[in-house]
PDB file of C-alpha atoms in Angstrom:
ATOM      1  CA  UNK A   1      78.690 123.001  -5.880  1.00 98.00           C
ATOM      2  CA  UNK A   2      77.990 124.462  -2.328  1.00 98.00           C
ATOM      3  CA  UNK A   3      78.343 128.172  -2.293  1.00 98.00           C
ATOM      4  CA  UNK A   4      77.835 130.604   0.492  1.00 98.00           C
ATOM      5  CA  UNK A   5      78.289 134.128   1.467  1.00 98.00           C
ATOM      6  CA  UNK A   6      80.427 134.702   4.675  1.00 98.00           C
ATOM      7  CA  UNK A   7      81.171 137.617   6.734  1.00 98.00           C
ATOM      8  CA  UNK A   8      84.881 138.567   7.072  1.00 97.00           C
ATOM      9  CA  UNK A   9      86.983 141.406   8.647  1.00 95.00           C
ATOM     10  CA  UNK A  10      87.006 143.093   5.180  1.00 92.00           C
ATOM     11  CA  UNK A  11      83.240 142.578   4.615  1.00 97.00           C
ATOM     12  CA  UNK A  12      81.092 139.767   2.976  1.00 98.00           C
ATOM     13  CA  UNK A  13      82.621 137.306   0.468  1.00 98.00           C
ATOM     14  CA  UNK A  14      81.144 134.838  -1.853  1.00 98.00           C
ATOM     15  CA  UNK A  15      82.821 131.449  -1.367  1.00 98.00           C
ATOM     16  CA  UNK A  16      82.677 127.795  -2.592  1.00 98.00           C
ATOM     17  CA  UNK A  17      82.991 124.875  -0.318  1.00 98.00           C
ATOM     18  CA  UNK A  18      86.052 122.821  -1.087  1.00 97.00           C
ATOM     19  CA  UNK A  19      86.696 120.105   1.563  1.00 95.00           C
ATOM     20  CA  UNK A  20      87.400 121.849   4.828  1.00 96.00           C
ATOM     21  CA  UNK A  21      87.876 125.321   3.302  1.00 98.00           C
ATOM     22  CA  UNK A  22      85.836 127.971   1.609  1.00 98.00           C
ATOM     23  CA  UNK A  23      87.263 129.346  -1.464  1.00 98.00           C
ATOM     24  CA  UNK A  24      86.966 133.161  -2.239  1.00 98.00           C
ATOM     25  CA  UNK A  25      85.087 133.515  -5.724  1.00 98.00           C
ATOM     26  CA  UNK A  26      86.085 137.271  -6.235  1.00 97.00           C
ATOM     27  CA  UNK A  27      82.521 138.637  -5.458  1.00 98.00           C
ATOM     28  CA  UNK A  28      81.236 140.397  -2.401  1.00 98.00           C
ATOM     29  CA  UNK A  29      78.270 138.019  -2.332  1.00 98.00           C
ATOM     30  CA  UNK A  30      76.260 135.320  -4.112  1.00 98.00           C
ATOM     31  CA  UNK A  31      73.976 137.938  -5.426  1.00 98.00           C
ATOM     32  CA  UNK A  32      76.812 139.641  -7.240  1.00 98.00           C
ATOM     33  CA  UNK A  33      77.924 136.344  -8.593  1.00 98.00           C
ATOM     34  CA  UNK A  34      74.649 135.077  -9.765  1.00 98.00           C
ATOM     35  CA  UNK A  35      74.340 138.311 -11.923  1.00 97.00           C
ATOM     36  CA  UNK A  36      77.224 137.162 -14.042  1.00 97.00           C
ATOM     37  CA  UNK A  37      76.043 135.232 -17.196  1.00 95.00           C
ATOM     38  CA  UNK A  38      78.729 132.599 -16.733  1.00 97.00           C
ATOM     39  CA  UNK A  39      78.706 132.342 -12.945  1.00 98.00           C
ATOM     40  CA  UNK A  40      78.852 128.605 -12.919  1.00 97.00           C
ATOM     41  CA  UNK A  41      82.024 128.470 -14.640  1.00 97.00           C
ATOM     42  CA  UNK A  42      83.515 131.257 -12.610  1.00 97.00           C
ATOM     43  CA  UNK A  43      82.421 129.568  -9.405  1.00 97.00           C
ATOM     44  CA  UNK A  44      83.937 126.269 -10.346  1.00 97.00           C
ATOM     45  CA  UNK A  45      87.205 127.643 -11.609  1.00 96.00           C
ATOM     46  CA  UNK A  46      87.924 130.275  -8.844  1.00 95.00           C
ATOM     47  CA  UNK A  47      91.064 129.759  -6.764  1.00 94.00           C
ATOM     48  CA  UNK A  48      91.165 132.776  -4.415  1.00 91.00           C
ATOM     49  CA  UNK A  49      91.843 133.272  -0.861  1.00 95.00           C
ATOM     50  CA  UNK A  50      90.749 130.285   1.349  1.00 97.00           C
ATOM     51  CA  UNK A  51      88.947 130.532   4.760  1.00 97.00           C
ATOM     52  CA  UNK A  52      88.354 127.597   7.221  1.00 97.00           C
ATOM     53  CA  UNK A  53      84.784 126.146   7.419  1.00 97.00           C
ATOM     54  CA  UNK A  54      85.134 125.660  11.099  1.00 96.00           C
ATOM     55  CA  UNK A  55      83.990 129.025  12.773  1.00 95.00           C
ATOM     56  CA  UNK A  56      82.921 130.631   9.361  1.00 97.00           C
ATOM     57  CA  UNK A  57      80.457 133.523   9.993  1.00 98.00           C
ATOM     58  CA  UNK A  58      77.686 132.810   7.502  1.00 98.00           C
ATOM     59  CA  UNK A  59      75.726 135.818   6.237  1.00 98.00           C
ATOM     60  CA  UNK A  60      72.297 135.234   4.417  1.00 98.00           C
ATOM     61  CA  UNK A  61      73.266 133.431   1.245  1.00 98.00           C
ATOM     62  CA  UNK A  62      72.086 136.592  -0.629  1.00 98.00           C
ATOM     63  CA  UNK A  63      72.240 139.485   1.734  1.00 98.00           C
ATOM     64  CA  UNK A  64      70.225 141.926  -0.453  1.00 97.00           C
ATOM     65  CA  UNK A  65      67.855 140.021  -2.912  1.00 98.00           C
ATOM     66  CA  UNK A  66      65.562 142.299  -4.895  1.00 98.00           C
ATOM     67  CA  UNK A  67      62.796 140.254  -3.645  1.00 98.00           C
ATOM     68  CA  UNK A  68      61.872 137.204  -1.450  1.00 98.00           C
ATOM     69  CA  UNK A  69      58.540 135.496  -2.343  1.00 98.00           C
ATOM     70  CA  UNK A  70      57.087 132.989  -0.030  1.00 98.00           C
ATOM     71  CA  UNK A  71      54.512 130.318  -0.656  1.00 96.00           C
ATOM     72  CA  UNK A  72      52.023 129.296   1.858  1.00 90.00           C
ATOM     73  CA  UNK A  73      49.918 126.072   1.944  1.00 87.00           C
ATOM     74  CA  UNK A  74      52.282 123.816  -0.189  1.00 93.00           C
ATOM     75  CA  UNK A  75      52.461 120.400   1.858  1.00 89.00           C
ATOM     76  CA  UNK A  76      49.285 118.603   2.106  1.00 81.00           C
ATOM     77  CA  UNK A  77      49.790 117.560   5.672  1.00 75.00           C
ATOM     78  CA  UNK A  78      50.252 121.166   6.761  1.00 72.00           C
ATOM     79  CA  UNK A  79      47.220 122.492   4.832  1.00 75.00           C
ATOM     80  CA  UNK A  80      45.144 119.711   6.673  1.00 77.00           C
ATOM     81  CA  UNK A  81      46.533 120.521  10.139  1.00 71.00           C
ATOM     82  CA  UNK A  82      45.565 124.317   9.522  1.00 70.00           C
ATOM     83  CA  UNK A  83      42.105 123.095   8.695  1.00 77.00           C
ATOM     84  CA  UNK A  84      42.083 124.459   5.060  1.00 78.00           C
ATOM     85  CA  UNK A  85      41.406 122.857   1.469  1.00 83.00           C
ATOM     86  CA  UNK A  86      44.004 122.204  -1.024  1.00 84.00           C
ATOM     87  CA  UNK A  87      44.668 125.357  -3.129  1.00 89.00           C
ATOM     88  CA  UNK A  88      44.262 125.487  -6.840  1.00 93.00           C
ATOM     89  CA  UNK A  89      47.103 128.207  -7.083  1.00 96.00           C
ATOM     90  CA  UNK A  90      50.012 129.053  -4.920  1.00 96.00           C
ATOM     91  CA  UNK A  91      49.508 131.414  -1.978  1.00 94.00           C
ATOM     92  CA  UNK A  92      51.982 134.086  -2.071  1.00 96.00           C
ATOM     93  CA  UNK A  93      53.392 136.785   0.281  1.00 96.00           C
ATOM     94  CA  UNK A  94      56.611 138.860   0.378  1.00 96.00           C
ATOM     95  CA  UNK A  95      59.522 139.242   2.719  1.00 96.00           C
ATOM     96  CA  UNK A  96      62.230 141.783   2.530  1.00 97.00           C
ATOM     97  CA  UNK A  97      65.987 141.652   2.663  1.00 97.00           C
ATOM     98  CA  UNK A  98      65.887 143.294   6.222  1.00 98.00           C
ATOM     99  CA  UNK A  99      64.118 140.171   7.606  1.00 98.00           C
ATOM    100  CA  UNK A 100      66.984 137.803   6.577  1.00 98.00           C
ATOM    101  CA  UNK A 101      69.470 136.318   8.979  1.00 98.00           C
ATOM    102  CA  UNK A 102      72.680 134.256   8.720  1.00 98.00           C
ATOM    103  CA  UNK A 103      72.374 130.443   9.215  1.00 98.00           C
ATOM    104  CA  UNK A 104      73.902 130.525  12.641  1.00 98.00           C
ATOM    105  CA  UNK A 105      72.791 133.996  13.958  1.00 98.00           C
ATOM    106  CA  UNK A 106      70.741 134.493  17.008  1.00 98.00           C
ATOM    107  CA  UNK A 107      66.990 134.968  16.571  1.00 98.00           C
ATOM    108  CA  UNK A 108      65.827 137.847  18.813  1.00 98.00           C
ATOM    109  CA  UNK A 109      62.403 137.159  20.109  1.00 97.00           C
ATOM    110  CA  UNK A 110      60.429 140.412  19.672  1.00 97.00           C
ATOM    111  CA  UNK A 111      59.133 141.946  22.865  1.00 96.00           C
ATOM    112  CA  UNK A 112      55.718 142.472  21.165  1.00 97.00           C
ATOM    113  CA  UNK A 113      55.041 138.760  21.035  1.00 96.00           C
ATOM    114  CA  UNK A 114      54.803 135.468  22.881  1.00 95.00           C
ATOM    115  CA  UNK A 115      53.791 133.473  19.649  1.00 97.00           C
ATOM    116  CA  UNK A 116      57.153 133.071  17.753  1.00 98.00           C
ATOM    117  CA  UNK A 117      56.811 129.931  15.545  1.00 98.00           C
ATOM    118  CA  UNK A 118      59.182 127.892  13.348  1.00 98.00           C
ATOM    119  CA  UNK A 119      58.730 126.952   9.673  1.00 97.00           C
ATOM    120  CA  UNK A 120      61.480 124.923   7.905  1.00 98.00           C
ATOM    121  CA  UNK A 121      61.398 125.626   4.067  1.00 98.00           C
ATOM    122  CA  UNK A 122      63.105 124.585   0.876  1.00 98.00           C
ATOM    123  CA  UNK A 123      64.314 127.882  -0.665  1.00 98.00           C
ATOM    124  CA  UNK A 124      64.921 128.273  -4.380  1.00 98.00           C
ATOM    125  CA  UNK A 125      67.625 130.859  -5.376  1.00 98.00           C
ATOM    126  CA  UNK A 126      67.438 132.385  -8.859  1.00 98.00           C
ATOM    127  CA  UNK A 127      70.455 132.539 -10.992  1.00 98.00           C
ATOM    128  CA  UNK A 128      69.082 134.004 -14.197  1.00 97.00           C
ATOM    129  CA  UNK A 129      66.682 136.710 -15.065  1.00 98.00           C
ATOM    130  CA  UNK A 130      63.341 135.435 -16.236  1.00 98.00           C
ATOM    131  CA  UNK A 131      59.867 136.821 -16.970  1.00 98.00           C
ATOM    132  CA  UNK A 132      56.978 134.654 -18.066  1.00 98.00           C
ATOM    133  CA  UNK A 133      59.326 131.535 -18.083  1.00 98.00           C
ATOM    134  CA  UNK A 134      58.284 128.414 -19.727  1.00 98.00           C
ATOM    135  CA  UNK A 135      59.081 125.067 -18.006  1.00 98.00           C
ATOM    136  CA  UNK A 136      62.707 124.863 -19.415  1.00 98.00           C
ATOM    137  CA  UNK A 137      63.445 128.502 -18.877  1.00 98.00           C
ATOM    138  CA  UNK A 138      62.259 128.150 -15.165  1.00 98.00           C
ATOM    139  CA  UNK A 139      64.377 125.083 -14.651  1.00 98.00           C
ATOM    140  CA  UNK A 140      67.429 126.940 -16.217  1.00 98.00           C
ATOM    141  CA  UNK A 141      66.805 129.943 -13.944  1.00 98.00           C
ATOM    142  CA  UNK A 142      67.321 127.885 -10.685  1.00 98.00           C
ATOM    143  CA  UNK A 143      70.865 128.464  -9.409  1.00 98.00           C
ATOM    144  CA  UNK A 144      70.316 126.100  -6.446  1.00 98.00           C
ATOM    145  CA  UNK A 145      68.563 125.470  -3.113  1.00 98.00           C
ATOM    146  CA  UNK A 146      69.101 126.499   0.468  1.00 98.00           C
ATOM    147  CA  UNK A 147      67.305 126.250   3.761  1.00 98.00           C
ATOM    148  CA  UNK A 148      65.077 128.839   5.166  1.00 98.00           C
ATOM    149  CA  UNK A 149      63.317 129.071   8.715  1.00 98.00           C
ATOM    150  CA  UNK A 150      60.367 131.112   7.918  1.00 98.00           C
ATOM    151  CA  UNK A 151      60.110 132.528  11.553  1.00 98.00           C
ATOM    152  CA  UNK A 152      56.447 133.632  12.062  1.00 97.00           C
ATOM    153  CA  UNK A 153      54.890 135.973  14.739  1.00 97.00           C
ATOM    154  CA  UNK A 154      51.563 134.231  14.753  1.00 97.00           C
ATOM    155  CA  UNK A 155      49.509 136.706  16.769  1.00 96.00           C
ATOM    156  CA  UNK A 156      50.530 139.494  14.535  1.00 96.00           C
ATOM    157  CA  UNK A 157      50.012 137.199  11.474  1.00 95.00           C
ATOM    158  CA  UNK A 158      46.512 136.402  12.236  1.00 94.00           C
ATOM    159  CA  UNK A 159      45.349 139.909  13.178  1.00 95.00           C
ATOM    160  CA  UNK A 160      43.957 140.226   9.704  1.00 94.00           C
ATOM    161  CA  UNK A 161      43.258 137.701   6.844  1.00 92.00           C
ATOM    162  CA  UNK A 162      46.521 139.108   5.121  1.00 92.00           C
ATOM    163  CA  UNK A 163      49.521 137.361   6.634  1.00 91.00           C
ATOM    164  CA  UNK A 164      52.421 139.745   5.940  1.00 96.00           C
ATOM    165  CA  UNK A 165      52.761 141.535   9.061  1.00 96.00           C
ATOM    166  CA  UNK A 166      53.526 138.246  10.850  1.00 96.00           C
ATOM    167  CA  UNK A 167      56.118 137.346   8.418  1.00 96.00           C
ATOM    168  CA  UNK A 168      58.389 140.482   7.936  1.00 97.00           C
ATOM    169  CA  UNK A 169      59.812 141.126  11.447  1.00 97.00           C
ATOM    170  CA  UNK A 170      63.328 142.757  11.379  1.00 97.00           C
ATOM    171  CA  UNK A 171      66.192 140.132  11.330  1.00 97.00           C
ATOM    172  CA  UNK A 172      63.819 137.196  11.987  1.00 97.00           C
ATOM    173  CA  UNK A 173      64.462 134.743   9.085  1.00 98.00           C
ATOM    174  CA  UNK A 174      67.648 132.508   8.900  1.00 98.00           C
ATOM    175  CA  UNK A 175      68.685 131.476   5.404  1.00 98.00           C
ATOM    176  CA  UNK A 176      71.583 129.339   4.433  1.00 98.00           C
ATOM    177  CA  UNK A 177      74.236 128.217   5.085  1.00 98.00           C
ATOM    178  CA  UNK A 178      74.743 127.231   1.443  1.00 98.00           C
ATOM    179  CA  UNK A 179      73.250 127.447  -1.932  1.00 98.00           C
ATOM    180  CA  UNK A 180      73.466 123.917  -3.417  1.00 98.00           C
ATOM    181  CA  UNK A 181      73.340 123.431  -7.180  1.00 98.00           C
ATOM    182  CA  UNK A 182      70.611 121.175  -8.526  1.00 98.00           C
ATOM    183  CA  UNK A 183      73.142 118.648  -9.837  1.00 97.00           C
ATOM    184  CA  UNK A 184      74.094 117.762  -6.264  1.00 97.00           C
ATOM    185  CA  UNK A 185      70.609 117.170  -4.873  1.00 97.00           C
ATOM    186  CA  UNK A 186      68.846 115.250  -7.757  1.00 96.00           C
ATOM    187  CA  UNK A 187      67.729 117.983  -9.948  1.00 97.00           C
ATOM    188  CA  UNK A 188      65.456 120.942 -10.049  1.00 98.00           C
ATOM    189  CA  UNK A 189      62.602 118.951  -8.379  1.00 97.00           C
ATOM    190  CA  UNK A 190      64.495 117.473  -5.494  1.00 97.00           C
ATOM    191  CA  UNK A 191      62.994 115.029  -3.089  1.00 96.00           C
ATOM    192  CA  UNK A 192      64.771 115.813   0.300  1.00 97.00           C
ATOM    193  CA  UNK A 193      63.896 115.308   3.835  1.00 97.00           C
ATOM    194  CA  UNK A 194      63.022 118.416   5.694  1.00 98.00           C
ATOM    195  CA  UNK A 195      63.137 118.611   9.544  1.00 98.00           C
ATOM    196  CA  UNK A 196      62.766 121.069  12.399  1.00 98.00           C
ATOM    197  CA  UNK A 197      64.216 120.251  15.718  1.00 98.00           C
ATOM    198  CA  UNK A 198      63.717 122.416  18.895  1.00 98.00           C
ATOM    199  CA  UNK A 199      66.087 121.691  21.824  1.00 98.00           C
ATOM    200  CA  UNK A 200      66.363 118.147  20.685  1.00 97.00           C
ATOM    201  CA  UNK A 201      62.847 117.402  19.735  1.00 98.00           C
ATOM    202  CA  UNK A 202      61.723 116.693  16.197  1.00 98.00           C
ATOM    203  CA  UNK A 203      58.778 119.157  15.478  1.00 97.00           C
ATOM    204  CA  UNK A 204      58.627 118.810  11.625  1.00 97.00           C
ATOM    205  CA  UNK A 205      59.647 116.064   9.346  1.00 97.00           C
ATOM    206  CA  UNK A 206      58.633 115.640   5.600  1.00 96.00           C
ATOM    207  CA  UNK A 207      59.860 115.321   2.088  1.00 95.00           C
ATOM    208  CA  UNK A 208      60.148 117.955  -0.503  1.00 95.00           C
ATOM    209  CA  UNK A 209      58.958 115.478  -3.167  1.00 92.00           C
ATOM    210  CA  UNK A 210      55.416 116.049  -1.761  1.00 90.00           C
ATOM    211  CA  UNK A 211      55.222 119.798  -2.416  1.00 94.00           C
ATOM    212  CA  UNK A 212      51.887 120.617  -4.129  1.00 94.00           C
ATOM    213  CA  UNK A 213      53.653 123.217  -6.378  1.00 96.00           C
ATOM    214  CA  UNK A 214      57.215 122.234  -7.202  1.00 97.00           C
ATOM    215  CA  UNK A 215      60.194 124.568  -7.734  1.00 98.00           C
ATOM    216  CA  UNK A 216      59.987 124.744 -11.505  1.00 98.00           C
ATOM    217  CA  UNK A 217      56.174 125.521 -11.511  1.00 98.00           C
ATOM    218  CA  UNK A 218      56.807 128.215  -8.787  1.00 98.00           C
ATOM    219  CA  UNK A 219      59.331 129.884 -11.010  1.00 98.00           C
ATOM    220  CA  UNK A 220      56.910 129.797 -13.895  1.00 98.00           C
ATOM    221  CA  UNK A 221      54.125 131.072 -11.871  1.00 98.00           C
ATOM    222  CA  UNK A 222      55.816 133.941 -10.051  1.00 98.00           C
ATOM    223  CA  UNK A 223      57.687 135.073 -13.167  1.00 98.00           C
ATOM    224  CA  UNK A 224      54.460 135.461 -14.941  1.00 98.00           C
ATOM    225  CA  UNK A 225      53.651 138.217 -12.149  1.00 98.00           C
ATOM    226  CA  UNK A 226      57.034 139.833 -11.851  1.00 98.00           C
ATOM    227  CA  UNK A 227      60.343 139.552 -13.172  1.00 98.00           C
ATOM    228  CA  UNK A 228      62.730 137.201 -11.140  1.00 98.00           C
ATOM    229  CA  UNK A 229      66.193 138.458 -11.035  1.00 98.00           C
ATOM    230  CA  UNK A 230      69.554 136.749 -10.104  1.00 98.00           C
ATOM    231  CA  UNK A 231      69.759 136.361  -6.000  1.00 98.00           C
ATOM    232  CA  UNK A 232      65.983 136.605  -5.703  1.00 98.00           C
ATOM    233  CA  UNK A 233      64.651 133.818  -3.302  1.00 98.00           C
ATOM    234  CA  UNK A 234      61.453 131.754  -3.341  1.00 98.00           C
ATOM    235  CA  UNK A 235      60.478 130.010  -0.134  1.00 98.00           C
ATOM    236  CA  UNK A 236      58.524 127.021  -1.002  1.00 98.00           C
ATOM    237  CA  UNK A 237      56.337 126.433   1.989  1.00 96.00           C
ATOM    238  CA  UNK A 238      56.473 124.360   5.259  1.00 95.00           C
ATOM    239  CA  UNK A 239      55.104 121.015   6.172  1.00 95.00           C
ATOM    240  CA  UNK A 240      53.092 119.894   9.030  1.00 92.00           C
ATOM    241  CA  UNK A 241      54.292 120.301  12.728  1.00 94.00           C
ATOM    242  CA  UNK A 242      54.275 124.125  13.371  1.00 95.00           C
ATOM    243  CA  UNK A 243      53.777 125.260  16.995  1.00 96.00           C
ATOM    244  CA  UNK A 244      50.574 127.137  16.193  1.00 94.00           C
ATOM    245  CA  UNK A 245      48.783 123.845  15.052  1.00 91.00           C
ATOM    246  CA  UNK A 246      49.563 121.864  18.127  1.00 94.00           C
ATOM    247  CA  UNK A 247      47.189 121.400  21.069  1.00 92.00           C
ATOM    248  CA  UNK A 248      48.238 123.060  23.259  1.00 96.00           C
ATOM    249  CA  UNK A 249      50.127 125.445  21.020  1.00 97.00           C
ATOM    250  CA  UNK A 250      53.895 125.682  21.445  1.00 97.00           C
ATOM    251  CA  UNK A 251      56.126 128.490  20.600  1.00 98.00           C
ATOM    252  CA  UNK A 252      59.754 129.438  20.818  1.00 98.00           C
ATOM    253  CA  UNK A 253      61.238 130.869  24.008  1.00 97.00           C
ATOM    254  CA  UNK A 254      64.574 132.590  24.744  1.00 98.00           C
ATOM    255  CA  UNK A 255      67.319 130.132  25.430  1.00 98.00           C
ATOM    256  CA  UNK A 256      65.930 127.416  23.088  1.00 98.00           C
ATOM    257  CA  UNK A 257      67.834 126.400  19.919  1.00 98.00           C
ATOM    258  CA  UNK A 258      65.981 125.720  16.772  1.00 98.00           C
ATOM    259  CA  UNK A 259      67.580 123.709  13.856  1.00 98.00           C
ATOM    260  CA  UNK A 260      65.936 123.680  10.515  1.00 98.00           C
ATOM    261  CA  UNK A 261      67.712 121.200   8.233  1.00 98.00           C
ATOM    262  CA  UNK A 262      67.240 119.822   4.720  1.00 98.00           C
ATOM    263  CA  UNK A 263      69.120 116.777   3.571  1.00 98.00           C
ATOM    264  CA  UNK A 264      72.021 117.722   1.375  1.00 98.00           C
ATOM    265  CA  UNK A 265      71.651 121.344   1.934  1.00 98.00           C
ATOM    266  CA  UNK A 266      72.680 121.770   5.392  1.00 98.00           C
ATOM    267  CA  UNK A 267      71.117 123.448   8.582  1.00 98.00           C
ATOM    268  CA  UNK A 268      70.195 126.660  10.082  1.00 98.00           C
ATOM    269  CA  UNK A 269      71.154 126.416  13.754  1.00 98.00           C
ATOM    270  CA  UNK A 270      69.774 129.442  15.745  1.00 98.00           C
ATOM    271  CA  UNK A 271      69.606 130.290  19.397  1.00 98.00           C
ATOM    272  CA  UNK A 272      66.632 132.301  20.530  1.00 98.00           C
ATOM    273  CA  UNK A 273      67.373 135.318  22.523  1.00 98.00           C
ATOM    274  CA  UNK A 274      65.454 137.937  24.508  1.00 92.00           C
ATOM    275  CA  UNK A 275      64.527 140.999  22.530  1.00 83.00           C
TER     276      UNK A 275
END
């Protein structure tokens, strides 16, 4: 299934893609849906109001997750381009619900930076509460996958050795348009092409099969630290090709369009506008 949260005149609605229409699932958003123990069966059987896909206003797939945990340094090529050694453990940092955007929303360039960068990421969406998950529990907790563009404010990110202040800017991070269940993408360890295109130029291209720490391992690892709840999001890291690592450096400018795409999941297509 491909599931989404859309904005309507009556508020947000959780929907299922069915051909050229989106079928209302009876919940305000996917976070509410995933909190139900039998959400898969409910989502598959729902036959509510329909909305056209064309022109749909996609909200963040989960508008208010209890947590967004991001992973840095998880593709070999990207680690090398940043001049670092392969890590023995995942590098984690947080985002917050206020950072999230819909898949087609504008990205407002903060007035405080000229170093706005792109990062295409496979994001894992949790569909079952887990703590200290074993491998099978971790796999079972994955509701599906979506696309995230982990927009980074590089000059703020590198003010200190801790990255968070460059990663949590208000309304900066597109995520969506769909949560796609594992059965549609080859399982809980999918090998999918990931790509970033800026104004028609390919900037990043890799395969999620080359992740150092795969989605199941990340659910195990993070759930050891903290309970993962339905609707929580794990961003699994970005491949080589970020603007900050280029010579000379290249950053996003107002008027540009950035597309972050993952095969089988869809794309976030966002225009950069002046802040």
